[in-house]
Every structure is written in structure tokens, then in C-alpha cells.
mmCIF file of C-alpha atoms in Angstrom:
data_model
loop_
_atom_site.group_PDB
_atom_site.id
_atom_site.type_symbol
_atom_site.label_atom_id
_atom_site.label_comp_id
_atom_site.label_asym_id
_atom_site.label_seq_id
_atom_site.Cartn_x
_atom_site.Cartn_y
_atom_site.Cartn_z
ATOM 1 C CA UNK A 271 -11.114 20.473 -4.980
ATOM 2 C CA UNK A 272 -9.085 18.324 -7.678
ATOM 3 C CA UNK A 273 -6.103 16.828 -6.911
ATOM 4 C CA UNK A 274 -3.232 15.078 -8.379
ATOM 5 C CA UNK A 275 -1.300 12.744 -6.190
ATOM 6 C CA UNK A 276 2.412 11.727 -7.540
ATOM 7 C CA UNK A 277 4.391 9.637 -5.902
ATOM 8 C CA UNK A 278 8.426 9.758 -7.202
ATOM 9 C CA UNK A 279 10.382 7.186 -5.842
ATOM 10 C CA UNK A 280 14.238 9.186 -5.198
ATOM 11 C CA UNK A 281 16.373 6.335 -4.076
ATOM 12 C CA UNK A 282 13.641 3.132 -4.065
ATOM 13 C CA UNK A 283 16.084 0.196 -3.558
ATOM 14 C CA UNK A 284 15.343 -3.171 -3.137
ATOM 15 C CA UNK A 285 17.072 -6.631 -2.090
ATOM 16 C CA UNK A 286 16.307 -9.078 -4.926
ATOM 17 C CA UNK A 287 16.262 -12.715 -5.069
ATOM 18 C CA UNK A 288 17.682 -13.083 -7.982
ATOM 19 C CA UNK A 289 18.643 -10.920 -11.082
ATOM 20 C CA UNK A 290 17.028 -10.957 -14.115
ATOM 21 C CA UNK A 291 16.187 -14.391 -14.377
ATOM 22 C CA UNK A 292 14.977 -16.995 -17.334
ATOM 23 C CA UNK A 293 12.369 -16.880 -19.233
ATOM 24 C CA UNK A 294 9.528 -18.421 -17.627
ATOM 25 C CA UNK A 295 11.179 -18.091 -13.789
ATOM 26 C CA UNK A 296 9.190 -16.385 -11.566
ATOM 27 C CA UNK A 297 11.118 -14.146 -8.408
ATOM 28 C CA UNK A 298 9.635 -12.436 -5.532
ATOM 29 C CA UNK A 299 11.769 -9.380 -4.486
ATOM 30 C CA UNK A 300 10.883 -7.760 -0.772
ATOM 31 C CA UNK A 301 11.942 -3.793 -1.135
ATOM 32 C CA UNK A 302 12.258 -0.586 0.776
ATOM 33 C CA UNK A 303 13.180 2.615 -0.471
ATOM 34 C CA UNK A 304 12.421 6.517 0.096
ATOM 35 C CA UNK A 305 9.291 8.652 -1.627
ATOM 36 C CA UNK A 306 9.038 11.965 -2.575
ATOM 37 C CA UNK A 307 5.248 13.458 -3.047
ATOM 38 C CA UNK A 308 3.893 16.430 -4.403
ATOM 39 C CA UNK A 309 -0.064 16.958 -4.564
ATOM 40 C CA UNK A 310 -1.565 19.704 -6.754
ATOM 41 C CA UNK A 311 -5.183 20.855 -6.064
ATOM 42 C CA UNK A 312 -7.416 23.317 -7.980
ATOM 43 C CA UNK A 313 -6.216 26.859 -7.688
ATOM 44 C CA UNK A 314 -2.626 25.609 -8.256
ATOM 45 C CA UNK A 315 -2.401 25.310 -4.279
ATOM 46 C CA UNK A 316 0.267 21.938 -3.642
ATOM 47 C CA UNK A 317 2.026 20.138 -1.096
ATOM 48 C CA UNK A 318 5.695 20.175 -2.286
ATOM 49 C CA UNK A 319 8.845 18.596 -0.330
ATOM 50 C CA UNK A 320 6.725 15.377 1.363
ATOM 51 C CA UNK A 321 9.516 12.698 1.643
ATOM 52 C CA UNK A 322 8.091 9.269 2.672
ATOM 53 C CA UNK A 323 9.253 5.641 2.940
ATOM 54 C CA UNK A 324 7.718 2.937 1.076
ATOM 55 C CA UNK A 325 8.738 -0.971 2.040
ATOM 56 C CA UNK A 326 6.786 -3.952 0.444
ATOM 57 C CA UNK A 327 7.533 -6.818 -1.757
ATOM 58 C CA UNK A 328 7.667 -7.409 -5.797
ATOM 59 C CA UNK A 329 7.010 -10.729 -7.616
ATOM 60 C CA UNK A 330 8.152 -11.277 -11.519
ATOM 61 C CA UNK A 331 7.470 -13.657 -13.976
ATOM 62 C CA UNK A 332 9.922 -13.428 -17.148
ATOM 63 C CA UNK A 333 8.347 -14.476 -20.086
ATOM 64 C CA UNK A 334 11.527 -14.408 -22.212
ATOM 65 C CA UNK A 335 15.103 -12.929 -22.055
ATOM 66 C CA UNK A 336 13.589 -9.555 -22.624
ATOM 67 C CA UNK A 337 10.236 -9.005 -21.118
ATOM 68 C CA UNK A 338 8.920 -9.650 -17.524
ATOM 69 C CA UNK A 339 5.731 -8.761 -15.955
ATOM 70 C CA UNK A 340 5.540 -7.892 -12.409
ATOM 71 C CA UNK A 341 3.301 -7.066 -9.747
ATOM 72 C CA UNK A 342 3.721 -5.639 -6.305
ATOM 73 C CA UNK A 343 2.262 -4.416 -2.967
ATOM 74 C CA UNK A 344 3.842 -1.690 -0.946
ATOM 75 C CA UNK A 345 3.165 0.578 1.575
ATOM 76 C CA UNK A 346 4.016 3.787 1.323
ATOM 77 C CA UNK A 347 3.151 7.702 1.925
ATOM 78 C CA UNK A 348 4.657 10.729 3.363
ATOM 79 C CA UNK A 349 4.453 13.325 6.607
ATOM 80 C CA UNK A 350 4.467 17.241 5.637
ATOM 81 C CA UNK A 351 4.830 19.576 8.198
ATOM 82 C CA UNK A 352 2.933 22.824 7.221
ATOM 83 C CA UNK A 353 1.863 26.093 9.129
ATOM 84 C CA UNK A 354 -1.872 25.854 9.558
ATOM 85 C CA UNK A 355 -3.552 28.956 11.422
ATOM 86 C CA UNK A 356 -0.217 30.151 13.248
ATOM 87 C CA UNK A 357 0.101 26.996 14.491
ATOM 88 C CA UNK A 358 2.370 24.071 13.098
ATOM 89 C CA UNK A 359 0.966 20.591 12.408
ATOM 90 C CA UNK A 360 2.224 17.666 10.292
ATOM 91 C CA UNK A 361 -0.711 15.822 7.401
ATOM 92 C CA UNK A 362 0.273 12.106 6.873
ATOM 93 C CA UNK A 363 -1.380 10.319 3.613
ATOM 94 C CA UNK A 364 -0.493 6.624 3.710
ATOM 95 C CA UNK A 365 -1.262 4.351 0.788
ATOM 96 C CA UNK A 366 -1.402 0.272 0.221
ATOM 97 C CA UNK A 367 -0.134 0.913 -3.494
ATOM 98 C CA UNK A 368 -0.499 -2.181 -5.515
ATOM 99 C CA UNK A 369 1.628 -1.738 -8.995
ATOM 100 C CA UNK A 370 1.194 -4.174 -11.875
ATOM 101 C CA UNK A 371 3.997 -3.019 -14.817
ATOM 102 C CA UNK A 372 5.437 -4.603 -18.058
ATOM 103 C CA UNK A 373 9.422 -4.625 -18.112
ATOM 104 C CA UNK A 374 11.521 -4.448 -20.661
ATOM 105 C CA UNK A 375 14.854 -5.256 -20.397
ATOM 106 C CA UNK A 376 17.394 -3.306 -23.154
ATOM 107 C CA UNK A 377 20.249 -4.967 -22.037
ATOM 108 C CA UNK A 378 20.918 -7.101 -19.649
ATOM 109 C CA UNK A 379 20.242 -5.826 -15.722
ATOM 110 C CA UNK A 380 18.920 -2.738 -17.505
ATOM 111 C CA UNK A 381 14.528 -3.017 -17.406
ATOM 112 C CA UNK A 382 12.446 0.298 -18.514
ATOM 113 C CA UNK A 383 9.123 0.181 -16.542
ATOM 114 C CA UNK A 384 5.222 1.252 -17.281
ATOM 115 C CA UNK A 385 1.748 -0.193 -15.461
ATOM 116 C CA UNK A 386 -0.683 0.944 -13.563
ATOM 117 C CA UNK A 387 -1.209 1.030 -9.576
ATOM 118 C CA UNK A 388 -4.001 0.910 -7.460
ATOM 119 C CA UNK A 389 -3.522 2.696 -4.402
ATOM 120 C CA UNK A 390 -6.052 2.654 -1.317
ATOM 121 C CA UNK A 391 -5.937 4.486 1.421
ATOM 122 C CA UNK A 392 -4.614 3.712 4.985
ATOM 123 C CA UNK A 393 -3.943 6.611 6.660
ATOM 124 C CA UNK A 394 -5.202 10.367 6.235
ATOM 125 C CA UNK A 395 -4.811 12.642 9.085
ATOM 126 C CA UNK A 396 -3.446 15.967 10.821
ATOM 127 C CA UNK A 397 -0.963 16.074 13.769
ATOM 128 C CA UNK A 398 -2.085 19.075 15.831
ATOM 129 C CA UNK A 399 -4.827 20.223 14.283
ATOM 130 C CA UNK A 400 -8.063 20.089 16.468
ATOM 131 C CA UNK A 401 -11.002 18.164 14.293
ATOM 132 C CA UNK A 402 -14.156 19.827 13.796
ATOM 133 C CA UNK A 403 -17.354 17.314 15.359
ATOM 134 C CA UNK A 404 -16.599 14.266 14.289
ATOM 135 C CA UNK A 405 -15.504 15.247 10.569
ATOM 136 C CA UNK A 406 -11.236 13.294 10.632
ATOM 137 C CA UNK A 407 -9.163 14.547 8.025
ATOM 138 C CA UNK A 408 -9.805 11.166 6.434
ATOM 139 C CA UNK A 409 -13.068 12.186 5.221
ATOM 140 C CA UNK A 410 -11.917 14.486 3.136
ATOM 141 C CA UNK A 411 -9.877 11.812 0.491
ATOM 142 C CA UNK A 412 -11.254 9.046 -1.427
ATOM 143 C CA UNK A 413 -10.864 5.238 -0.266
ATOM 144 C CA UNK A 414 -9.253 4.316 -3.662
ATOM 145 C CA UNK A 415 -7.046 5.973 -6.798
ATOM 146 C CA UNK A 416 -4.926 4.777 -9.930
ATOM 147 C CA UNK A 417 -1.736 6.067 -11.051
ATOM 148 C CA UNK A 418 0.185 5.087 -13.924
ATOM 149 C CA UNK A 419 4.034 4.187 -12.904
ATOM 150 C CA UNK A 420 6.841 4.569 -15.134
ATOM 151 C CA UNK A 421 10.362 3.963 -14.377
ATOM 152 C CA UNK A 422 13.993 2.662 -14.812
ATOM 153 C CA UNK A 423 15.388 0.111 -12.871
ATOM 154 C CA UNK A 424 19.324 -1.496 -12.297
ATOM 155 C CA UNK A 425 20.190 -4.909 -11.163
ATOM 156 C CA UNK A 426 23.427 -5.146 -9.782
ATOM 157 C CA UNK A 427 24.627 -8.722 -7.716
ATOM 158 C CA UNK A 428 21.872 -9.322 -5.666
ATOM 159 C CA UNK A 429 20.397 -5.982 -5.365
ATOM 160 C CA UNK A 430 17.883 -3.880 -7.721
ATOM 161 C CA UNK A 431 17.999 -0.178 -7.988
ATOM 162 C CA UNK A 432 14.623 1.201 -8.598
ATOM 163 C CA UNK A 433 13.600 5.146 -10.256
ATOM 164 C CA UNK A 434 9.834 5.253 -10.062
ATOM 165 C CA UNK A 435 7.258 8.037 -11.106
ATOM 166 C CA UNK A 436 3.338 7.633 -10.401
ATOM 167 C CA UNK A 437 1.593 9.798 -12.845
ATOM 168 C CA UNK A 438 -2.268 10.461 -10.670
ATOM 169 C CA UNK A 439 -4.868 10.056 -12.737
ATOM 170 C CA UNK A 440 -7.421 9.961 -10.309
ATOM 171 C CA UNK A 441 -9.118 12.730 -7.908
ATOM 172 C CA UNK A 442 -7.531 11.700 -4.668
ATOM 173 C CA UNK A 443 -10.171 14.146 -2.941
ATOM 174 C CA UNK A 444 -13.954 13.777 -2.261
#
């Protein structure tokens, strides 16, 4: 079965160093924030109303007053609790994600976002649910998938206020 794994970032905050800095600074910026995941499968059968947290740190170069690139490494996921067979359980997917985006700043403090992300897996598995043999829910997801991130984000004193959306491109199921 195909899925599509999005990740939207709903309030993703983090504590900056500094602001937008100089051309050819570099800043490292540690950040934690909240997720919200949906994951669409063939059939049109999803996972809706997964919220997650996601903490991790940022690094950006600025290569002039305008344009930075950055690159990051997070970890982040989400807990759904679903009725499986009468009985309740809870499916946890956590993800190293590993973003690499361009940002363009239209005015000061102000930076639109786009990359891509590499995302491997940490953590797949059921709360509750009995396994079958030795088959883990685990199994069932590929190691590795990209997603391409696009965003807005607000710097404000010392602190950046980040909008993020993963578009999945990749099958996140065997």
C-alpha cells in the first residue's frame, strides 16, 4: 500500500542565536516546536489528527543580505490513538528528519523557505496491539524517505517563528 507521509509544522518555534545575520555569518539555531501529520495510503484510507513534537537544531550560512542556506537535524513524529479490532491502541512513527532549504529573505526578519529532507526512521510501532510471530510494526515502513519542505518563517529579538509543510514524495511503506 502507497503512502504519503506529511509532516506540517503548526506552531514550530525555535530559540535563535542570532537574527538574520551578515552575509557570510554562519548561526546554529537549537529548536522545538509541535507537528501535525496526516498519512494517506491507497484506497484513500489516512491517519488524520497525529500531533507530534519535533526538537533539534538548525545551522545557517547567509550568503548575502537576502539569501541563506540552511541545514538541520530534528527529531520528530507523532502518537495516534485509533480503534483497532474493538480494542484501542496508539501507532507512533518517529523520524530523524534532516532538512537542507534555500531562504529567502523579502524583507528583513521575513525568510520564505523550500529544500528537501531526508527522513529515516526511528521508531515504528503499536501500543496494545499483540504482534503476530516476530513480524513488529516496524517492518512494515521503509528505513528511509524524502520530502520536500516549504515554509515561512519570522524572526523576532532572539526568537524565530517557524510554518513548515513536508510535501512526501516517497512511499513511506514496504
Amino acid at each position: 500500500m502507497k503512502k504519503i507521509f506529511a509532516f506540517i509544522a503548526a506552531a514550530f518555534m525555535a530559540i535563535s542565536v542570532s537574527a538574520q545575520s551578515e552575509a557570510g555569518s554562519f548561526t546554529l539555531q537549537p529548536n522545538v516546536g509541535f507537528t501535525y501529520s496526516t498519512a494517506t495510503g491507497d484506497g484513500g484510507k489516512s491517519v488524520d489528527g497525529a500531533f507530534g513534537l519535533t526538537a533539534g537544531v538548525e545551522g545557517m550560512y547567509m550568503v548575502n543580505d537576502q539569501f541563506g542556506a540552511a541545514f538541520g537535524l530534528n527529531y520528530t513524529g507523532y502518537n495516534v490513538s485509533k480503534t483497532f479490532l474493538k480494542e484501542d491502541v496508539i501507532y507512533s512513527n518517529y523520524y530523524f528528519n534532516i532538512p537542507v532549504t534555500a531562504n529567502y529573505y523579502v524583507i528583513p526578519g521575513l525568510a520564505l523557505k523550500a529544500g528537501v529532507a531526508l527522513n529515516i526512521l526511528s521508531t515504528a510501532k503499536v501500543d496494545g496491539e499483540s504482534e503476530a510471530g516476530n513480524v513488529k510494526f516496524k517492518d512494515f515502513y521503509k528505513s528511509t524517505f524524502f520530502s520536500i519542505p516549504v515554509g515561512a518563517s519570522y524572526e523576532f529579538n532572539d526568537f524565530v517563528f517557524n510554518l513548515r509543510y513536508n510535501f512526501g514524495v516517497s512511499n513511506i511503506q514496504k
